[in-house]
Amino acid sequence: MEGENRSTHVSVPGEPTHTKTSLVEKATSTIQSFGPINKIHQHLCAFHFYADDMTRQVEAHHYCGHQNEEMRQCLIYDSPKPDANLIGLEYIISEELFLTVPDEEKPLWHSHQYEVKSGMLFMPGVPGPVERKDLEKVCKTYGKTIHFWQIDRGDTLPLGLPQVMMAFTRDGQLYDNLAQDVQKEFGVSFVKERENRAYMTGLANGIHPLANAAGKGLKTVLRETDCKPVDAVPRVVV
């Protein structure tokens, strides 16, 4: 599948960070605790497409931390560089947890089985044997992803509504040039990793028919509604 040029990092408009701001940041970084951020322990590189338009494909760098053995949460950036833009987030849960969510919720989640076994989801710089040990688990999970910043259309600010993203589920969907550019930059081979991961087992119950948008398109839209007035909110007297 051929596509446009690989999505590039966009520069945010505004003045360069002032020295005074940098000094304040340095001071606060030595005083404050960053517990949630410090839980991040791994970097996953993958690809997403907009749930209503498979032609809009983006490279997504996930920085993830485990909540427990069955759930991890990830901040998503457009690159692994220090000036990367935060473009979205993803929640990753086990098959067991996915099966507990309501059916109307399931289409918002995508499977990771193909991504892992195809080799296109990888951990930059991590030795293969170590990487595959964790991806054996990821292969059996589902993810829910929202992107806030539409970098593929060149937006220099996070404009528009947050959109649901999906992951690829079969050969021929990911643009060849996007795959080749990423493999070259990070020194990986999707074909070789596909062979190395052939032994992996996927979802125990197979991919749920309602997952992956149930094979349909999904798009977030804004709908005007009445705003509940303060007087309608129950008051709690202490």
mmCIF file of C-alpha atoms in Angstrom:
data_model
loop_
_atom_site.group_PDB
_atom_site.id
_atom_site.type_symbol
_atom_site.label_atom_id
_atom_site.label_comp_id
_atom_site.label_asym_id
_atom_site.label_seq_id
_atom_site.Cartn_x
_atom_site.Cartn_y
_atom_site.Cartn_z
ATOM 1 C CA MET A 1 0.000 0.000 0.000
ATOM 2 C CA GLU A 2 1.531 3.308 -1.087
ATOM 3 C CA GLY A 3 0.991 6.549 0.791
ATOM 4 C CA GLU A 4 2.179 10.085 1.250
ATOM 5 C CA ASN A 5 5.488 11.051 2.803
ATOM 6 C CA ARG A 6 6.129 9.994 6.364
ATOM 7 C CA SER A 7 4.515 12.284 8.927
ATOM 8 C CA THR A 8 7.049 14.793 10.216
ATOM 9 C CA HIS A 9 7.478 16.493 13.557
ATOM 10 C CA VAL A 10 5.749 19.874 13.584
ATOM 11 C CA SER A 11 7.219 22.968 15.232
ATOM 12 C CA VAL A 12 4.980 24.699 17.769
ATOM 13 C CA PRO A 13 4.592 28.463 17.257
ATOM 14 C CA GLY A 14 5.752 30.754 20.059
ATOM 15 C CA GLU A 15 8.817 32.327 21.616
ATOM 16 C CA PRO A 16 11.750 30.092 22.549
ATOM 17 C CA THR A 17 11.752 29.091 26.211
ATOM 18 C CA HIS A 18 13.198 31.928 28.270
ATOM 19 C CA THR A 19 16.195 31.402 30.516
ATOM 20 C CA LYS A 20 14.086 32.455 33.522
ATOM 21 C CA THR A 21 11.507 29.777 32.685
ATOM 22 C CA SER A 22 14.240 27.145 32.365
ATOM 23 C CA LEU A 23 15.677 28.119 35.752
ATOM 24 C CA VAL A 24 12.243 27.866 37.397
ATOM 25 C CA GLU A 25 11.739 24.434 35.826
ATOM 26 C CA LYS A 26 15.125 23.295 37.068
ATOM 27 C CA ALA A 27 14.300 24.479 40.578
ATOM 28 C CA THR A 28 10.894 22.804 40.702
ATOM 29 C CA SER A 29 12.305 19.568 39.290
ATOM 30 C CA THR A 30 14.598 19.249 42.306
ATOM 31 C CA ILE A 31 11.749 19.888 44.759
ATOM 32 C CA GLN A 32 8.673 18.165 43.376
ATOM 33 C CA SER A 33 7.917 14.489 42.967
ATOM 34 C CA PHE A 34 6.923 13.057 39.591
ATOM 35 C CA GLY A 35 5.532 9.720 40.725
ATOM 36 C CA PRO A 36 3.189 8.999 37.799
ATOM 37 C CA ILE A 37 5.805 9.931 35.187
ATOM 38 C CA ASN A 38 8.529 7.973 36.947
ATOM 39 C CA LYS A 39 6.432 4.803 36.526
ATOM 40 C CA ILE A 40 7.097 4.916 32.785
ATOM 41 C CA HIS A 41 9.469 2.054 32.084
ATOM 42 C CA GLN A 42 9.314 1.258 28.376
ATOM 43 C CA HIS A 43 9.198 2.775 24.915
ATOM 44 C CA LEU A 44 7.075 1.088 22.250
ATOM 45 C CA CYS A 45 7.014 2.242 18.644
ATOM 46 C CA ALA A 46 3.936 1.400 16.572
ATOM 47 C CA PHE A 47 1.545 2.862 14.009
ATOM 48 C CA HIS A 48 -2.027 4.133 14.286
ATOM 49 C CA PHE A 49 -4.649 5.212 11.799
ATOM 50 C CA TYR A 50 -7.735 7.362 12.310
ATOM 51 C CA ALA A 51 -10.705 5.112 13.017
ATOM 52 C CA ASP A 52 -12.677 6.738 10.205
ATOM 53 C CA ASP A 53 -9.860 6.952 7.635
ATOM 54 C CA MET A 54 -7.197 4.282 7.164
ATOM 55 C CA THR A 55 -5.313 6.521 4.730
ATOM 56 C CA ARG A 56 -4.336 8.769 7.646
ATOM 57 C CA GLN A 57 -1.492 6.786 9.212
ATOM 58 C CA VAL A 58 0.924 8.047 11.868
ATOM 59 C CA GLU A 59 3.999 6.836 13.678
ATOM 60 C CA ALA A 60 3.315 6.645 17.410
ATOM 61 C CA HIS A 61 5.895 6.454 20.188
ATOM 62 C CA HIS A 62 4.380 5.050 23.373
ATOM 63 C CA TYR A 63 5.954 5.645 26.782
ATOM 64 C CA CYS A 64 4.266 3.179 29.110
ATOM 65 C CA GLY A 65 3.968 2.229 32.747
ATOM 66 C CA HIS A 66 2.157 -0.714 34.331
ATOM 67 C CA GLN A 67 -0.783 -0.081 36.630
ATOM 68 C CA ASN A 68 -0.749 -3.803 37.373
ATOM 69 C CA GLU A 69 -0.129 -7.049 35.473
ATOM 70 C CA GLU A 70 -3.280 -6.594 33.382
ATOM 71 C CA MET A 71 -3.172 -2.894 32.570
ATOM 72 C CA ARG A 72 -0.600 -0.407 31.382
ATOM 73 C CA GLN A 73 -1.087 3.215 30.305
ATOM 74 C CA CYS A 74 0.951 5.091 27.733
ATOM 75 C CA LEU A 75 1.703 8.665 26.743
ATOM 76 C CA ILE A 76 2.033 8.933 22.959
ATOM 77 C CA TYR A 77 4.481 11.281 21.235
ATOM 78 C CA ASP A 78 5.185 11.954 17.558
ATOM 79 C CA SER A 79 8.873 11.073 17.968
ATOM 80 C CA PRO A 80 11.369 9.933 20.608
ATOM 81 C CA LYS A 81 13.252 13.249 20.505
ATOM 82 C CA PRO A 82 13.423 15.675 23.461
ATOM 83 C CA ASP A 83 11.200 18.213 21.668
ATOM 84 C CA ALA A 84 8.560 15.616 20.720
ATOM 85 C CA ASN A 85 4.918 16.634 20.798
ATOM 86 C CA LEU A 86 2.485 14.815 23.090
ATOM 87 C CA ILE A 87 -0.238 13.749 20.642
ATOM 88 C CA GLY A 88 -2.322 11.187 22.521
ATOM 89 C CA LEU A 89 -2.614 8.359 24.995
ATOM 90 C CA GLU A 90 -3.372 4.659 25.023
ATOM 91 C CA TYR A 91 -4.693 2.252 27.642
ATOM 92 C CA ILE A 92 -3.650 -1.370 27.214
ATOM 93 C CA ILE A 93 -5.579 -4.129 28.992
ATOM 94 C CA SER A 94 -5.560 -7.909 29.095
ATOM 95 C CA GLU A 95 -8.039 -10.007 27.157
ATOM 96 C CA GLU A 96 -9.690 -10.938 30.449
ATOM 97 C CA LEU A 97 -10.350 -7.281 31.322
ATOM 98 C CA PHE A 98 -11.497 -6.476 27.801
ATOM 99 C CA LEU A 99 -14.175 -9.150 27.995
ATOM 100 C CA THR A 100 -15.635 -7.425 31.076
ATOM 101 C CA VAL A 101 -16.334 -4.077 29.359
ATOM 102 C CA PRO A 102 -19.838 -3.402 27.947
ATOM 103 C CA ASP A 103 -20.459 -4.394 24.336
ATOM 104 C CA GLU A 104 -21.078 -0.773 23.344
ATOM 105 C CA GLU A 105 -17.558 0.014 24.592
ATOM 106 C CA LYS A 106 -15.735 -2.820 22.800
ATOM 107 C CA PRO A 107 -15.576 -1.182 19.319
ATOM 108 C CA LEU A 108 -13.373 1.580 20.778
ATOM 109 C CA TRP A 109 -10.631 -0.977 21.499
ATOM 110 C CA HIS A 110 -8.215 -2.554 19.010
ATOM 111 C CA SER A 111 -6.340 -5.839 19.159
ATOM 112 C CA HIS A 112 -2.536 -6.006 19.223
ATOM 113 C CA GLN A 113 -2.120 -9.566 17.964
ATOM 114 C CA TYR A 114 -1.296 -8.684 14.347
ATOM 115 C CA GLU A 115 0.851 -5.684 15.297
ATOM 116 C CA VAL A 116 3.068 -7.838 17.471
ATOM 117 C CA LYS A 117 3.292 -10.941 15.298
ATOM 118 C CA SER A 118 3.940 -8.886 12.137
ATOM 119 C CA GLY A 119 6.967 -7.224 13.733
ATOM 120 C CA MET A 120 5.674 -3.677 13.256
ATOM 121 C CA LEU A 121 5.317 -3.038 16.998
ATOM 122 C CA PHE A 122 8.759 -2.926 18.578
ATOM 123 C CA MET A 123 10.882 -1.504 21.396
ATOM 124 C CA PRO A 124 13.646 0.714 19.976
ATOM 125 C CA GLY A 125 17.087 -0.297 21.152
ATOM 126 C CA VAL A 126 15.956 -3.297 23.216
ATOM 127 C CA PRO A 127 17.656 -6.649 22.436
ATOM 128 C CA GLY A 128 15.331 -9.084 20.647
ATOM 129 C CA PRO A 129 15.112 -11.764 23.361
ATOM 130 C CA VAL A 130 14.239 -9.166 26.033
ATOM 131 C CA GLU A 131 11.783 -7.392 23.746
ATOM 132 C CA ARG A 132 9.986 -10.590 22.770
ATOM 133 C CA LYS A 133 9.540 -11.623 26.396
ATOM 134 C CA ASP A 134 7.287 -8.619 27.018
ATOM 135 C CA LEU A 135 5.638 -8.632 23.588
ATOM 136 C CA GLU A 136 4.423 -12.173 24.277
ATOM 137 C CA LYS A 137 2.095 -10.460 26.773
ATOM 138 C CA VAL A 138 1.224 -7.484 24.549
ATOM 139 C CA CYS A 139 0.164 -9.944 21.841
ATOM 140 C CA LYS A 140 -2.732 -10.977 24.100
ATOM 141 C CA THR A 141 -4.019 -7.464 24.836
ATOM 142 C CA TYR A 142 -6.383 -4.785 23.563
ATOM 143 C CA GLY A 143 -5.736 -1.037 23.405
ATOM 144 C CA LYS A 144 -7.909 2.079 23.497
ATOM 145 C CA THR A 145 -6.221 5.055 21.859
ATOM 146 C CA ILE A 146 -7.197 8.701 21.579
ATOM 147 C CA HIS A 147 -5.151 11.262 19.630
ATOM 148 C CA PHE A 148 -5.554 14.956 20.415
ATOM 149 C CA TRP A 149 -3.098 16.380 17.881
ATOM 150 C CA GLN A 150 -3.581 15.771 14.154
ATOM 151 C CA ILE A 151 0.075 16.047 13.174
ATOM 152 C CA ASP A 152 -0.460 14.210 9.885
ATOM 153 C CA ARG A 153 -2.229 17.252 8.426
ATOM 154 C CA GLY A 154 0.491 19.602 9.652
ATOM 155 C CA ASP A 155 -1.367 21.194 12.574
ATOM 156 C CA THR A 156 1.086 23.178 14.696
ATOM 157 C CA LEU A 157 -1.304 23.100 17.662
ATOM 158 C CA PRO A 158 -3.694 20.384 18.928
ATOM 159 C CA LEU A 159 -6.746 21.521 16.969
ATOM 160 C CA GLY A 160 -10.129 19.873 16.576
ATOM 161 C CA LEU A 161 -11.790 17.103 18.540
ATOM 162 C CA PRO A 162 -9.939 14.144 20.078
ATOM 163 C CA GLN A 163 -10.232 11.182 17.727
ATOM 164 C CA VAL A 164 -10.302 7.419 18.249
ATOM 165 C CA MET A 165 -7.394 5.626 16.617
ATOM 166 C CA MET A 166 -7.065 2.037 15.454
ATOM 167 C CA ALA A 167 -4.214 -0.400 14.779
ATOM 168 C CA PHE A 168 -3.522 -2.543 11.738
ATOM 169 C CA THR A 169 -4.908 -6.068 11.609
ATOM 170 C CA ARG A 170 -3.576 -7.575 8.382
ATOM 171 C CA ASP A 171 -0.912 -7.318 5.687
ATOM 172 C CA GLY A 172 -1.201 -4.618 3.049
ATOM 173 C CA GLN A 173 -2.727 -1.937 5.286
ATOM 174 C CA LEU A 174 0.390 -0.055 6.467
ATOM 175 C CA TYR A 175 1.957 2.222 3.858
ATOM 176 C CA ASP A 176 5.186 0.691 2.556
ATOM 177 C CA ASN A 177 7.122 3.963 2.638
ATOM 178 C CA LEU A 178 6.142 4.598 6.272
ATOM 179 C CA ALA A 179 7.255 1.095 7.246
ATOM 180 C CA GLN A 180 10.533 1.399 5.349
ATOM 181 C CA ASP A 181 11.398 4.806 6.829
ATOM 182 C CA VAL A 182 10.858 3.599 10.403
ATOM 183 C CA GLN A 183 12.825 0.390 9.864
ATOM 184 C CA LYS A 184 15.726 2.373 8.433
ATOM 185 C CA GLU A 185 15.742 4.948 11.227
ATOM 186 C CA PHE A 186 15.662 2.422 14.066
ATOM 187 C CA GLY A 187 17.659 -0.382 12.418
ATOM 188 C CA VAL A 188 14.928 -3.013 12.652
ATOM 189 C CA SER A 189 13.429 -5.518 10.208
ATOM 190 C CA PHE A 190 9.723 -6.256 10.394
ATOM 191 C CA VAL A 191 10.187 -9.330 8.197
ATOM 192 C CA LYS A 192 12.912 -10.766 10.429
ATOM 193 C CA GLU A 193 10.925 -10.045 13.578
ATOM 194 C CA ARG A 194 7.839 -11.668 12.071
ATOM 195 C CA GLU A 195 9.908 -14.844 11.767
ATOM 196 C CA ASN A 196 11.289 -14.500 15.302
ATOM 197 C CA ARG A 197 7.783 -14.058 16.732
ATOM 198 C CA ALA A 198 6.072 -16.847 14.819
ATOM 199 C CA TYR A 199 5.971 -18.970 17.984
ATOM 200 C CA MET A 200 3.859 -16.422 19.894
ATOM 201 C CA THR A 201 0.262 -17.227 20.705
ATOM 202 C CA GLY A 202 -2.392 -14.557 20.460
ATOM 203 C CA LEU A 203 -5.734 -13.973 22.111
ATOM 204 C CA ALA A 204 -7.097 -17.114 23.738
ATOM 205 C CA ASN A 205 -10.619 -16.458 22.450
ATOM 206 C CA GLY A 206 -9.588 -15.027 19.111
ATOM 207 C CA ILE A 207 -10.111 -11.401 18.142
ATOM 208 C CA HIS A 208 -13.515 -10.316 19.447
ATOM 209 C CA PRO A 209 -15.922 -9.406 16.592
ATOM 210 C CA LEU A 210 -16.808 -6.104 18.276
ATOM 211 C CA ALA A 211 -13.177 -5.015 18.648
ATOM 212 C CA ASN A 212 -11.341 -2.970 16.000
ATOM 213 C CA ALA A 213 -14.447 -0.765 15.538
ATOM 214 C CA ALA A 214 -16.359 -3.936 14.594
ATOM 215 C CA GLY A 215 -14.954 -3.482 11.092
ATOM 216 C CA LYS A 216 -16.619 -0.078 10.649
ATOM 217 C CA GLY A 217 -15.524 3.552 10.839
ATOM 218 C CA LEU A 218 -15.666 5.621 14.023
ATOM 219 C CA LYS A 219 -15.380 9.384 14.327
ATOM 220 C CA THR A 220 -15.769 11.755 17.262
ATOM 221 C CA VAL A 221 -18.323 14.509 16.646
ATOM 222 C CA LEU A 222 -19.418 17.482 18.734
ATOM 223 C CA ARG A 223 -23.110 17.657 19.581
ATOM 224 C CA GLU A 224 -24.782 20.588 21.317
ATOM 225 C CA THR A 225 -26.792 19.663 24.403
ATOM 226 C CA ASP A 226 -28.323 21.323 27.440
ATOM 227 C CA CYS A 227 -25.906 22.151 30.222
ATOM 228 C CA LYS A 228 -27.150 20.956 33.600
ATOM 229 C CA PRO A 229 -27.567 24.029 35.836
ATOM 230 C CA VAL A 230 -25.993 24.196 39.273
ATOM 231 C CA ASP A 231 -29.426 24.067 40.940
ATOM 232 C CA ALA A 232 -29.976 20.610 39.456
ATOM 233 C CA VAL A 233 -26.851 19.209 41.099
ATOM 234 C CA PRO A 234 -27.597 17.503 44.451
ATOM 235 C CA ARG A 235 -26.042 19.349 47.349
ATOM 236 C CA VAL A 236 -24.267 17.500 50.131
ATOM 237 C CA VAL A 237 -24.466 19.153 53.543
ATOM 238 C CA VAL A 238 -21.606 18.310 55.879
#
